[in-house]
Amino acid sequence: MRTYHCFWLLFWAGQPHQSFLTPLSKRTSGFQEKEKVLVLSGNSRQDLHRSKRSWMWNQFFLLEEYTGTDYQYVGKLHSDQDKGDGSLKYILSGDGAGDLFIINENTGDIQATKRLDREEKPVYILRAQAINRRTGRPVEPESEFIIKIHDINDNEPMFTKDVYNASIPEMSDVGTFVVQVTATDADDPTYGNSAKVVYSILQGQPYFSVESETGIIKTALLNMDRENREQYQVVIQAKDMGGQMGGLSGTTTVNITLTDVNDNPPRFPQSTYQFRAPESMPPDSPVGRIKANDADVDENAEIEYSITEGDGYDMFGITTDKDTQEGIITVKKALDFESKNLYILKVEATNTHVDPRFLYLGPFKDSATVRIQVEDVDEPPVFSRPAYIMEVKEDVPINSVIGTVTAQDPDAAKNPVKFSVDRHTDMDRVFNINSGNGSIFTSKPLDRETLLWHNITVIAAEINNPKQSSRVPVFIKILDVNDNAPEFAMFYETFVCENAKAEQLIQTLSAVDKDDSYSGHQFSFSLAPEAASSSNFTLQDNRDNTAGIFTRKTRYNRHETSTYFLPVVISDNDYPIQSSTETVTIRVCACDHRGKMLSCNAEALIHPTGLSTGALIAILLCIIILLVTVVLFAALRRQRKKEPLIISKEDIRDNIVSYNDEGGGEEDTQAFDIGTLRNPEAIDDNKLRRDIVPETLFMPRRTATARDNTDVRDFINQRLKENDTDPTAPPYDSLATYAYEGNGSVAESLSSLESVTTDGDQDYDYLSDWGPRFKKLADMYGAMDSDKDS
């Protein structure tokens, strides 16, 4: 009979809360027989049918979070080849083998060594095998089995956020979605109700509610007003076990903010406003501010102000300050107390962003009455025109009246006014004004050709209060009269050839007139009466404001007459007729057969743009004089003697004294005794300064001898005070050097250079008594004594 080898899996029913096991049916021989195995898993049980096989087991179930002190027992492996003599050895491998799970290699008992957490690892897959201890060969094929960790409710629900923030518009309907919160449970959702989460509200009722299964928060109260309360804090609880008693729970906080909607109209805090405005207030000046209050915020509180009616509708305007939402009332036109001193306006404030959903609450606007009282001020005189334009002919006599300006006091007092001309606008005092009636008259002759327009300013001031004054510009145009005779447009100097023919044109003339002609200038040209009959030239008027000069005879001789002066009379056609006599210079020159000039007696004619001989001589003389001046100046600087050391005996301050000699050294007994500065006891006050000669010999002052214990600071302060009060002391810009080093040390000098005795006479034992600071020095000199003794 064929033998079938298998493992027996033994479970202990005495530990039902630690592990779940599958009891095996009794083993029978034969391969065709099927066994019926009863599997116990929680509260459910099912029948499994399997074929005959060498391994006989099922899944292991183990509770998590074991709290016992001993190892948790899992199950037992047993092979039918195990005779109980210890020849077999059970081996466990796979997830956690040897660490979390251990097996008794002799008995096959499996135990868990640590607390297991299903949330970390829910299933462990292991492999079991039985081997012969002596040969090390397996007696059964390796097989795989599973250990499943049964869940317990050891994790509370956790929200995805610690704090939720949400916002909804105010005045929302009941059931308006706010926010959805979510909580997760790490327990096994497929096993019991450990992971079944139910939501509830702990804080925030009756304003909000939460759906128990979805965690959706909704509004629960109608018409929640932001102006009454803006912030709400809701606490939501998530509880597992379906919300049953004993379940674990977690909470979260939801901060809900009501956002603003335009559900409040603007309202003026008062129905009437009073303002005062002086009549001198310029246009666009602010009169006052009004404000309508709106409980809403941001754009829902934006207000537009307007003047809807009133007798000051055209005199005043109103604008909105976007920062403060105030209405600024401004002046549009100039005010006049004498004309009207009280204005009544109706101002309306309207929301710019109206929500149609809340129109049922009423019109989103409000109105108020504004009374503006105009105050009387002392106003300056007012001219009848903003500017005056006057015309006067340039030939009017002095003191002729050219026009009148008028101004009067607009106040009820009607104070008298006096007039004057602002002399900054009439520096030449060409015009003057009658201070009483404002008539402007000339005080100097006028000339249109010099200045066409005169722009002056007239001042009108109250006689009782000259500070109240006003100004007006007066533009005076000078009208032209025919007071200037025409003249040549340029200086005419021409030539005629000796071989010229009669009736030959040698020059064309033109003229200009400074006067202004409305119909255009018309000039006439003619020869002067004294030259009309005896002249060698003729003049022809072209009737187009030009004239031509022609030769009268055939030949000219420059040796007989080299230059002709032809007087020409030029007249205009205005009234009164003005005329002038101009002279044309005509030189006789030698020309070739083509009429080209070859030579003339006048160099100016050949070189019209060159300099004359006299001008060249004058320029040359100026250059020579300049060179002589430079040479003399340089010579004087070289021969200039050195200036004395001190030029002025009266003021020696700020003078720099320079000594270029070095003195005679130590043997120079006349030099400055520097030892005086080094030893305060050796100061000789009788010595006077040698760098200056004082005008008056002051009696020398005796200074107190410094005490033996005077330190350097006291010494310097004493010398400073003496020099400040001593008129014979050096100037205060001089450098005073003090070489005094203070009194001697108690230990006297440590140097051997000033010693009057030899080294052999010195005793340095006292250095050892001076402390550790002089230890090195004592060692050095003590060693020297030892060397000498040896």
XYZ file of N, CA, C and O in Angstrom, residues 395-462:
272
model
N 2.049 160.107 -34.497
C 2.396 161.529 -34.514
C 1.567 162.352 -33.542
O 1.550 163.580 -33.624
N 0.865 161.686 -32.608
C 0.050 162.457 -31.675
C 0.981 163.222 -30.747
O 2.089 162.756 -30.400
N 0.580 164.366 -30.303
C 1.431 165.132 -29.384
C 1.438 164.514 -27.984
O 0.604 163.683 -27.635
N 2.389 164.900 -27.189
C 2.498 164.419 -25.819
C 1.279 164.882 -25.012
O 0.724 165.959 -25.253
N 0.878 164.042 -24.051
C -0.276 164.254 -23.175
C -1.607 164.089 -23.911
O -2.644 164.552 -23.413
N -1.573 163.417 -25.040
C -2.819 163.132 -25.754
C -3.474 161.890 -25.143
O -2.815 160.872 -24.908
N -4.761 161.931 -24.876
C -5.510 160.807 -24.321
C -5.787 159.804 -25.428
O -6.284 160.174 -26.500
N -5.447 158.549 -25.180
C -5.626 157.505 -26.191
C -6.747 156.529 -25.826
O -7.160 155.728 -26.661
N -7.252 156.538 -24.588
C -8.330 155.661 -24.187
C -8.549 155.716 -22.688
O -7.787 156.369 -21.950
N -9.589 155.002 -22.232
C -9.963 155.029 -20.809
C -10.321 153.621 -20.354
O -11.002 152.876 -21.084
N -9.863 153.265 -19.148
C -10.256 152.018 -18.515
C -11.164 152.345 -17.348
O -11.016 153.405 -16.704
N -12.114 151.476 -17.082
C -13.061 151.701 -15.993
C -13.076 150.491 -15.080
O -12.980 149.345 -15.533
N -13.182 150.738 -13.784
C -13.270 149.687 -12.770
C -14.034 150.241 -11.589
O -13.986 151.449 -11.307
N -14.730 149.367 -10.873
C -15.481 149.792 -9.707
C -15.453 148.697 -8.651
O -15.210 147.529 -8.944
N -15.714 149.095 -7.416
C -15.739 148.172 -6.297
C -17.048 147.384 -6.337
O -18.136 147.988 -6.310
N -16.987 146.047 -6.405
C -18.238 145.281 -6.481
C -18.971 145.191 -5.154
O -20.116 144.723 -5.119
N -18.342 145.581 -4.054
C -18.983 145.495 -2.754
C -20.088 146.532 -2.637
O -20.171 147.498 -3.412
N -20.888 146.316 -1.609
C -22.007 147.246 -1.393
C -21.518 148.628 -0.985
O -22.192 149.629 -1.239
N -20.337 148.706 -0.389
C -19.818 150.005 0.043
C -19.422 150.883 -1.131
O -19.400 152.122 -1.009
N -19.100 150.280 -2.256
C -18.699 151.024 -3.449
C -17.572 152.010 -3.137
O -17.686 153.231 -3.371
N -16.483 151.486 -2.618
C -15.345 152.332 -2.295
C -14.737 152.925 -3.558
O -14.733 152.287 -4.621
N -14.226 154.172 -3.457
C -13.608 154.800 -4.645
C -12.337 154.051 -5.052
O -11.672 153.420 -4.238
N -12.023 154.175 -6.337
C -10.918 153.425 -6.928
C -9.935 154.402 -7.542
O -10.325 155.419 -8.129
N -8.648 154.085 -7.399
C -7.617 154.871 -8.070
C -6.853 153.957 -9.025
O -6.705 152.764 -8.790
N -6.349 154.551 -10.122
C -5.689 153.805 -11.178
C -4.210 154.170 -11.220
O -3.812 155.288 -10.869
N -3.421 153.200 -11.677
C -1.983 153.434 -11.868
C -1.478 152.452 -12.913
O -2.131 151.443 -13.218
N -0.294 152.774 -13.454
C 0.341 151.924 -14.462
C 1.461 151.135 -13.798
O 2.273 151.703 -13.049
N 1.464 149.839 -14.047
C 2.547 148.993 -13.538
C 3.812 149.315 -14.320
O 3.911 149.014 -15.525
N 4.767 149.952 -13.644
C 5.968 150.422 -14.336
C 6.880 149.280 -14.769
O 7.792 149.494 -15.574
N 6.674 148.090 -14.263
C 7.443 146.961 -14.771
C 7.059 146.625 -16.203
O 7.822 145.978 -16.927
N 5.858 147.055 -16.612
C 5.421 146.825 -17.992
C 5.620 148.052 -18.865
O 5.360 147.978 -20.072
N 6.036 149.167 -18.275
C 6.288 150.396 -19.038
C 7.530 151.059 -18.466
O 7.464 152.091 -17.793
N 8.682 150.405 -18.706
C 9.925 150.881 -18.107
C 10.335 152.261 -18.639
O 10.954 153.049 -17.921
N 10.001 152.569 -19.883
C 10.390 153.866 -20.470
C 9.400 154.973 -20.162
O 9.590 156.116 -20.606
N 8.321 154.626 -19.415
C 7.311 155.616 -19.025
C 6.766 156.361 -20.248
O 6.695 157.589 -20.286
N 6.410 155.596 -21.246
C 5.844 156.187 -22.465
C 4.410 156.630 -22.218
O 3.941 157.602 -22.818
N 3.705 155.925 -21.311
C 2.297 156.238 -21.064
C 2.105 156.555 -19.595
O 2.884 156.165 -18.730
N 1.004 157.238 -19.340
C 0.609 157.554 -17.971
C -0.902 157.453 -17.901
O -1.572 157.319 -18.918
N -1.458 157.502 -16.681
C -2.892 157.332 -16.498
C -3.384 158.302 -15.444
O -2.674 158.615 -14.471
N -4.574 158.778 -15.658
C -5.224 159.639 -14.684
C -5.750 158.745 -13.561
O -6.567 157.857 -13.787
N -5.263 158.948 -12.339
C -5.613 158.066 -11.231
C -7.090 158.129 -10.870
O -7.621 157.203 -10.249
N -7.776 159.191 -11.271
C -9.181 159.324 -10.907
C -10.134 158.714 -11.904
O -11.019 157.946 -11.536
N -9.972 159.050 -13.190
C -10.948 158.576 -14.179
C -10.417 157.457 -15.065
O -11.162 156.945 -15.901
N -9.147 157.088 -14.956
C -8.611 155.965 -15.710
C -8.269 156.270 -17.144
O -8.095 155.320 -17.943
N -8.166 157.553 -17.524
C -7.811 157.884 -18.909
C -6.306 157.735 -19.091
O -5.507 158.205 -18.278
N -5.906 157.074 -20.179
C -4.499 156.817 -20.484
C -4.048 157.835 -21.519
O -4.730 158.044 -22.542
N -2.890 158.439 -21.276
C -2.360 159.453 -22.205
C -0.868 159.221 -22.378
O -0.219 158.527 -21.584
N -0.336 159.830 -23.444
C 1.079 159.668 -23.792
C 1.914 160.652 -22.987
O 1.492 161.782 -22.721
N 3.083 160.207 -22.629
C 4.021 161.089 -21.934
C 5.325 161.243 -22.704
O 6.170 162.035 -22.305
N 5.497 160.489 -23.806
C 6.666 160.619 -24.663
C 6.230 160.442 -26.104
O 5.174 159.844 -26.369
N 7.056 160.913 -27.066
C 6.703 160.725 -28.473
C 6.693 159.235 -28.828
O 7.419 158.428 -28.259
N 5.847 158.893 -29.807
C 5.696 157.509 -30.240
C 6.331 157.321 -31.600
O 6.394 158.272 -32.410
N 6.788 156.138 -31.871
C 7.385 155.825 -33.163
C 7.006 154.392 -33.531
O 7.439 153.429 -32.869
N 6.152 154.259 -34.546
C 5.712 152.921 -34.941
C 6.862 152.091 -35.469
O 6.898 150.869 -35.296
N 7.813 152.729 -36.129
C 8.925 151.975 -36.698
C 9.847 151.415 -35.620
O 10.563 150.436 -35.864
N 9.830 151.990 -34.432
C 10.635 151.466 -33.327
C 9.894 150.349 -32.586
O 10.462 149.283 -32.315
N 8.646 150.547 -32.255
C 7.861 149.543 -31.542
C 6.414 149.680 -31.969
O 5.811 150.756 -31.829
N 5.869 148.585 -32.507
C 4.516 148.619 -33.037
C 3.481 148.485 -31.940
O 2.461 149.176 -31.953
N 3.693 147.556 -30.969
C 2.732 147.300 -29.897
C 3.350 147.655 -28.551
O 4.511 147.354 -28.297
N 2.570 148.246 -27.684
C 2.935 148.501 -26.289
C 1.933 147.735 -25.412
O 0.725 147.966 -25.503
N 2.472 146.834 -24.596
C 1.631 146.037 -23.697
C 1.891 146.486 -22.264
O 2.949 146.209 -21.699
N 0.930 147.175 -21.699
C 1.086 147.686 -20.343
C 0.004 147.063 -19.469
O -0.968 146.484 -19.961
N 0.198 147.188 -18.157
C -0.761 146.674 -17.182
C -1.230 147.833 -16.315
O -0.413 148.589 -15.769
N -2.551 147.954 -16.169
C -3.149 149.007 -15.359
C -3.648 148.374 -14.059
O -4.271 147.305 -14.071
N -3.351 149.038 -12.944
C -3.741 148.565 -11.621
C -4.850 149.454 -11.090
O -4.732 150.687 -11.119
N -5.912 148.798 -10.599
C -7.014 149.511 -9.940
C -7.057 149.062 -8.491
O -7.184 147.865 -8.215
N -6.943 150.002 -7.561
C -6.915 149.686 -6.137
C -7.904 150.575 -5.399
O -8.164 151.728 -5.799
N -8.454 149.995 -4.308
C -9.350 150.790 -3.483
C -8.551 151.848 -2.726
O -7.465 151.569 -2.213
